[in-house]
PDB file of C-alpha atoms in Angstrom:
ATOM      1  CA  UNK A  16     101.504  35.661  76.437  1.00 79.00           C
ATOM      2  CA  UNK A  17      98.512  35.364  74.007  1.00 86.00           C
ATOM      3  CA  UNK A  18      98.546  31.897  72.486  1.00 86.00           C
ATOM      4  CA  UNK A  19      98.075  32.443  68.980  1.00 93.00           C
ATOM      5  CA  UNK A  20     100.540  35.595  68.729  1.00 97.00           C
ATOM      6  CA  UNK A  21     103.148  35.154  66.595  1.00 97.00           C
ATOM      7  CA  UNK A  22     104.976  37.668  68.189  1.00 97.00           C
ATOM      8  CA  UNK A  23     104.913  36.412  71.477  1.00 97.00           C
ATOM      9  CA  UNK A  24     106.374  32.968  70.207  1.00 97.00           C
ATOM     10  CA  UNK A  25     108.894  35.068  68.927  1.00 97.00           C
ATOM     11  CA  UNK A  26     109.825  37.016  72.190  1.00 97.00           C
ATOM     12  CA  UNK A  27     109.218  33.833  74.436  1.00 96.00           C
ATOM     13  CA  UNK A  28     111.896  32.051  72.108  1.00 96.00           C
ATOM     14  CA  UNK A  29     109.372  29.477  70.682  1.00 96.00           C
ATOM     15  CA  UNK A  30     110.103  30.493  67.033  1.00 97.00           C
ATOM     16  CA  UNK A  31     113.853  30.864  66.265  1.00 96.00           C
ATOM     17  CA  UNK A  32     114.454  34.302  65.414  1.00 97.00           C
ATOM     18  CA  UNK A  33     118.260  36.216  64.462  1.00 98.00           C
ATOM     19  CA  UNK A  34     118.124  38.137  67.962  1.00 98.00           C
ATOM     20  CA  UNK A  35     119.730  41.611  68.259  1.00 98.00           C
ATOM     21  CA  UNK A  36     119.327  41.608  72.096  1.00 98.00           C
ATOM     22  CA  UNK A  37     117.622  40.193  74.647  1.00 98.00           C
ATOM     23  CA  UNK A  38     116.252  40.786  78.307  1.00 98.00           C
ATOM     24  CA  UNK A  39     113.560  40.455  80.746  1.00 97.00           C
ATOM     25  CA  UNK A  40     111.112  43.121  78.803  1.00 98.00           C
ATOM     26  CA  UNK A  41     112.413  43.197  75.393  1.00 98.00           C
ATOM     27  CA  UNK A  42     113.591  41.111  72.281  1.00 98.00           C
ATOM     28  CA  UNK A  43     115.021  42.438  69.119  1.00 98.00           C
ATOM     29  CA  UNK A  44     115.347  40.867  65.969  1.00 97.00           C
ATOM     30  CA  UNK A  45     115.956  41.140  62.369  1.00 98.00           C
ATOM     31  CA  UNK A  46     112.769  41.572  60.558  1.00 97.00           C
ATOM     32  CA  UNK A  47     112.011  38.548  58.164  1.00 96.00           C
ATOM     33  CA  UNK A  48     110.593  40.728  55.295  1.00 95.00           C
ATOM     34  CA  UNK A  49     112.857  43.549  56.172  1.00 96.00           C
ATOM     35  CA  UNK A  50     112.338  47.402  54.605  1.00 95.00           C
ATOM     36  CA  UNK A  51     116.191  47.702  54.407  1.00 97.00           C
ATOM     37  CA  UNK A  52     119.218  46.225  55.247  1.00 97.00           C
ATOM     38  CA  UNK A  53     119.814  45.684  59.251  1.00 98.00           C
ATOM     39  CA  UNK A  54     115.367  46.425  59.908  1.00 97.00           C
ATOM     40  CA  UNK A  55     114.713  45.190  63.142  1.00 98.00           C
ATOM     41  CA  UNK A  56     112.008  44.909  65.598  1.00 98.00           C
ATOM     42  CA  UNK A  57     111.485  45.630  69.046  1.00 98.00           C
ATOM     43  CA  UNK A  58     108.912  43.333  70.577  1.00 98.00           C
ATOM     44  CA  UNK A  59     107.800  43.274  74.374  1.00 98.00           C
ATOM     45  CA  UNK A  60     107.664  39.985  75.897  1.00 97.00           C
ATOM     46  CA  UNK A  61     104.452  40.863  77.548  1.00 97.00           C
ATOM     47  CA  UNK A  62     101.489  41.454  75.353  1.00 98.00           C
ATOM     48  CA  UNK A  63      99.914  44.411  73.962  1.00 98.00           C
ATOM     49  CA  UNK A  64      97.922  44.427  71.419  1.00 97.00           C
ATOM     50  CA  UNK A  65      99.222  48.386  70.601  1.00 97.00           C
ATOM     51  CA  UNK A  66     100.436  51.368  72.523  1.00 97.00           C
ATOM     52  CA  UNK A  67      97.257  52.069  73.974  1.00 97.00           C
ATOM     53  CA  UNK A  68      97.256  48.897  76.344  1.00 97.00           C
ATOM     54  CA  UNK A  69     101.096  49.672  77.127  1.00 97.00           C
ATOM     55  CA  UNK A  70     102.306  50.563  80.651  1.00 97.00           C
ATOM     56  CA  UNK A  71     104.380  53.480  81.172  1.00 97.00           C
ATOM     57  CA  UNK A  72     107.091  51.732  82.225  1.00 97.00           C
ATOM     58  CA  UNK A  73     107.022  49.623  79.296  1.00 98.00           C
ATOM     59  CA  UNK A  74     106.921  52.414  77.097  1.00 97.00           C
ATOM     60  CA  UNK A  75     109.421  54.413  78.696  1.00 97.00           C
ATOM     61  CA  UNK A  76     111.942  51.683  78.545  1.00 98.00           C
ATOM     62  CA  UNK A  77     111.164  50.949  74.765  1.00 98.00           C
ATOM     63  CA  UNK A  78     112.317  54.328  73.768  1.00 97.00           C
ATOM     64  CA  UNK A  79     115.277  53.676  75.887  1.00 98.00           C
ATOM     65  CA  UNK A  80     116.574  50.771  73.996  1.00 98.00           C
ATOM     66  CA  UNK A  81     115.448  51.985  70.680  1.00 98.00           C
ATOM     67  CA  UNK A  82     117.907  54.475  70.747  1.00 98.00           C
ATOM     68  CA  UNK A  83     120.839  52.626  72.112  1.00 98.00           C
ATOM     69  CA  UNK A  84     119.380  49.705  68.775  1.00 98.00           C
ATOM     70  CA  UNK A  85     119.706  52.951  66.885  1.00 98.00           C
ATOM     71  CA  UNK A  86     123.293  54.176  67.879  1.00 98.00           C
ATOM     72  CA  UNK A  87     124.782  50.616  67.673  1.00 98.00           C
ATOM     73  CA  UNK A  88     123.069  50.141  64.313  1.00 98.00           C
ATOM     74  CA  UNK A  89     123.711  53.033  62.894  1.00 98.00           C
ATOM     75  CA  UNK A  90     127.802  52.173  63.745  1.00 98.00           C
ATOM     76  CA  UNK A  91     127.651  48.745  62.293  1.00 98.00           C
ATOM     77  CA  UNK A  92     125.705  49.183  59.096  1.00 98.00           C
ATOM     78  CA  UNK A  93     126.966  52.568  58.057  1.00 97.00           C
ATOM     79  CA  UNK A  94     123.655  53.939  57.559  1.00 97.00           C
ATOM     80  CA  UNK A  95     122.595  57.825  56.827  1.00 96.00           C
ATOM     81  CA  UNK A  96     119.438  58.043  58.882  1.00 96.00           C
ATOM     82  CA  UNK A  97     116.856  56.135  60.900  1.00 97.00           C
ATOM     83  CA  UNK A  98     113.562  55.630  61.189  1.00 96.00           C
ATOM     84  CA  UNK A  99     111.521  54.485  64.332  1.00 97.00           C
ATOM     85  CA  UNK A 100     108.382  53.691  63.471  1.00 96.00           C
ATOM     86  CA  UNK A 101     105.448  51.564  65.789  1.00 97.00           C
ATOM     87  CA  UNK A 102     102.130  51.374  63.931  1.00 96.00           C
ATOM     88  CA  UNK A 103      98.949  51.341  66.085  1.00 97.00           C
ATOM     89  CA  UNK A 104      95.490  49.922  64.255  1.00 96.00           C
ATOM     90  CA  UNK A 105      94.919  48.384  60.982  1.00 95.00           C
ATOM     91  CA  UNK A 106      94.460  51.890  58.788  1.00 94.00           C
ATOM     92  CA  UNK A 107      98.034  53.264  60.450  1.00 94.00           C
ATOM     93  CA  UNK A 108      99.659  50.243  59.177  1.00 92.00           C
ATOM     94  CA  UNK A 109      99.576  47.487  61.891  1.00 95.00           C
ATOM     95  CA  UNK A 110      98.975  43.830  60.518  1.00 95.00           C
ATOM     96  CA  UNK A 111     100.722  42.122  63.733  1.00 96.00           C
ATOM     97  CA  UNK A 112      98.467  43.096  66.944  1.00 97.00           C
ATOM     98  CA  UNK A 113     100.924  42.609  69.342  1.00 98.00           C
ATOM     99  CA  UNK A 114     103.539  45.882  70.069  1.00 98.00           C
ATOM    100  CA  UNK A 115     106.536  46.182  68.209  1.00 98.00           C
ATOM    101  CA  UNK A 116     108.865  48.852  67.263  1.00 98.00           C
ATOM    102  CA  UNK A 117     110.867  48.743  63.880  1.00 98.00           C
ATOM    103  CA  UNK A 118     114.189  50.364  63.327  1.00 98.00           C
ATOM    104  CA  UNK A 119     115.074  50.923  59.962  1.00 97.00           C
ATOM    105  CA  UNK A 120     118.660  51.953  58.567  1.00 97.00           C
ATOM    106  CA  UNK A 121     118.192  54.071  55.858  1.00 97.00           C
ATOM    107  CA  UNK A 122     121.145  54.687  53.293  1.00 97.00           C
ATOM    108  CA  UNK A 123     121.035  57.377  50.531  1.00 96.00           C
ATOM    109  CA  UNK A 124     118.902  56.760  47.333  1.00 95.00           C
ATOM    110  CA  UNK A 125     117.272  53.592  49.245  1.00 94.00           C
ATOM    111  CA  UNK A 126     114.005  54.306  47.498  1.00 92.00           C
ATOM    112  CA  UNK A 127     111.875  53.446  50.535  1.00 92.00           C
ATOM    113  CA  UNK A 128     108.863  55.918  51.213  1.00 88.00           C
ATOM    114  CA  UNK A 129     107.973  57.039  54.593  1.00 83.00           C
ATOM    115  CA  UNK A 130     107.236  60.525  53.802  1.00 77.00           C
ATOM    116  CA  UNK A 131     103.653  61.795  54.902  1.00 76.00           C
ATOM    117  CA  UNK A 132     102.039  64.495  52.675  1.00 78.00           C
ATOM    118  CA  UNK A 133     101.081  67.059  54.978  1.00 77.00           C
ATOM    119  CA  UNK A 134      97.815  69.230  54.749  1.00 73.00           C
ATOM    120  CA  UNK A 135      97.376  73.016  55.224  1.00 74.00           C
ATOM    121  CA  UNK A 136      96.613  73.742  58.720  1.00 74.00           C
ATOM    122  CA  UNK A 137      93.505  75.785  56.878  1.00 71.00           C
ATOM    123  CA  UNK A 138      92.266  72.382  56.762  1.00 71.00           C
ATOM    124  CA  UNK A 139      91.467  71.770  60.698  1.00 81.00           C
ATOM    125  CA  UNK A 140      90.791  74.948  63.068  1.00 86.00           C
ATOM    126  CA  UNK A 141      93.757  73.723  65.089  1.00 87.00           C
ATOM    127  CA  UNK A 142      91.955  75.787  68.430  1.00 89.00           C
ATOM    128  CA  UNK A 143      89.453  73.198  68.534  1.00 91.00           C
ATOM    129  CA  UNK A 144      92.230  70.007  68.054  1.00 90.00           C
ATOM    130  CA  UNK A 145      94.308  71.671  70.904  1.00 92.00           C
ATOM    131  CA  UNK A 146      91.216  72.240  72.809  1.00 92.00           C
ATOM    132  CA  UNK A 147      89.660  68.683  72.651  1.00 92.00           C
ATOM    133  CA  UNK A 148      92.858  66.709  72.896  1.00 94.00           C
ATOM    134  CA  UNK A 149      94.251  68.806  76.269  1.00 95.00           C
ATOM    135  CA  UNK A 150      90.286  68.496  77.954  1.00 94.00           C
ATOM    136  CA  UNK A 151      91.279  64.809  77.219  1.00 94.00           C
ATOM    137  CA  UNK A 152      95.013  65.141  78.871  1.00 91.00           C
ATOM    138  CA  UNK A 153      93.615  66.071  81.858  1.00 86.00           C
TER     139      UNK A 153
END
């Protein structure tokens, strides 16, 4: 636990939070500012600042649940669709450093905006991306 994260007072039960679920790795809970009805967040117990600090068994099991959050959401609120969404540095979005997945129901005509405009592969010479990011795989 980090002492100052806000997020970790949250998953340690030290700020009362509407909890979805609960167990040794994970809570969920109803976002406070939420994007739509029933948005929820996924928050490890253990701190990471991002997805880049994560174990893989952390991450593994955090897909895990977020589908079963996702199926038993999706039957209770009557959504259309889903979004997962985990942001990972301040320009993708992320304004709480610790990791935390949101699920958000989305119904028809909602008018939230997820959508990313995407470029013309013209743009990048996508042999050099593959290139440098599988020499980095390795």
């Amino acid at each position: 636990m980090e002492e100052n994260c806000i997020f970790c007072k949250i998953a340690d039960g030290e700020i009362p939070s509407k909890t979805l679920y609960e167990d040794d790795m994970f809570r969920v809970i109803l976002d406070i500012n939420p994007a739509s009805k029933g948005h929820a967040l996924i928050l490890t117990k253990k701190h990471f600042k991002n997805i880049y600090e994560m174990d893989n068994v952390t991450a593994s099991e955090v897909f895990v649940l977020a589908k079963r959050m996702a199926k038993a959401m999706t039957e209770a609120l009557g959504c259309n669709g889903f979004n997962i969404v985990q942001n990972n540095g301040e320009v993708a979005g992320q304004t709480v450093f610790h990791f935390h997945l949101h699920l958000i129901p989305r119904y028809t005509n909602d008018g939230i905006q997820l959508n990313m405009e995407g470029k013309e592969a013209k743009d990048y010479n996508l042999d050099d991306i593959q290139a440098i990011i599988l020499q980095k795989m390795r």
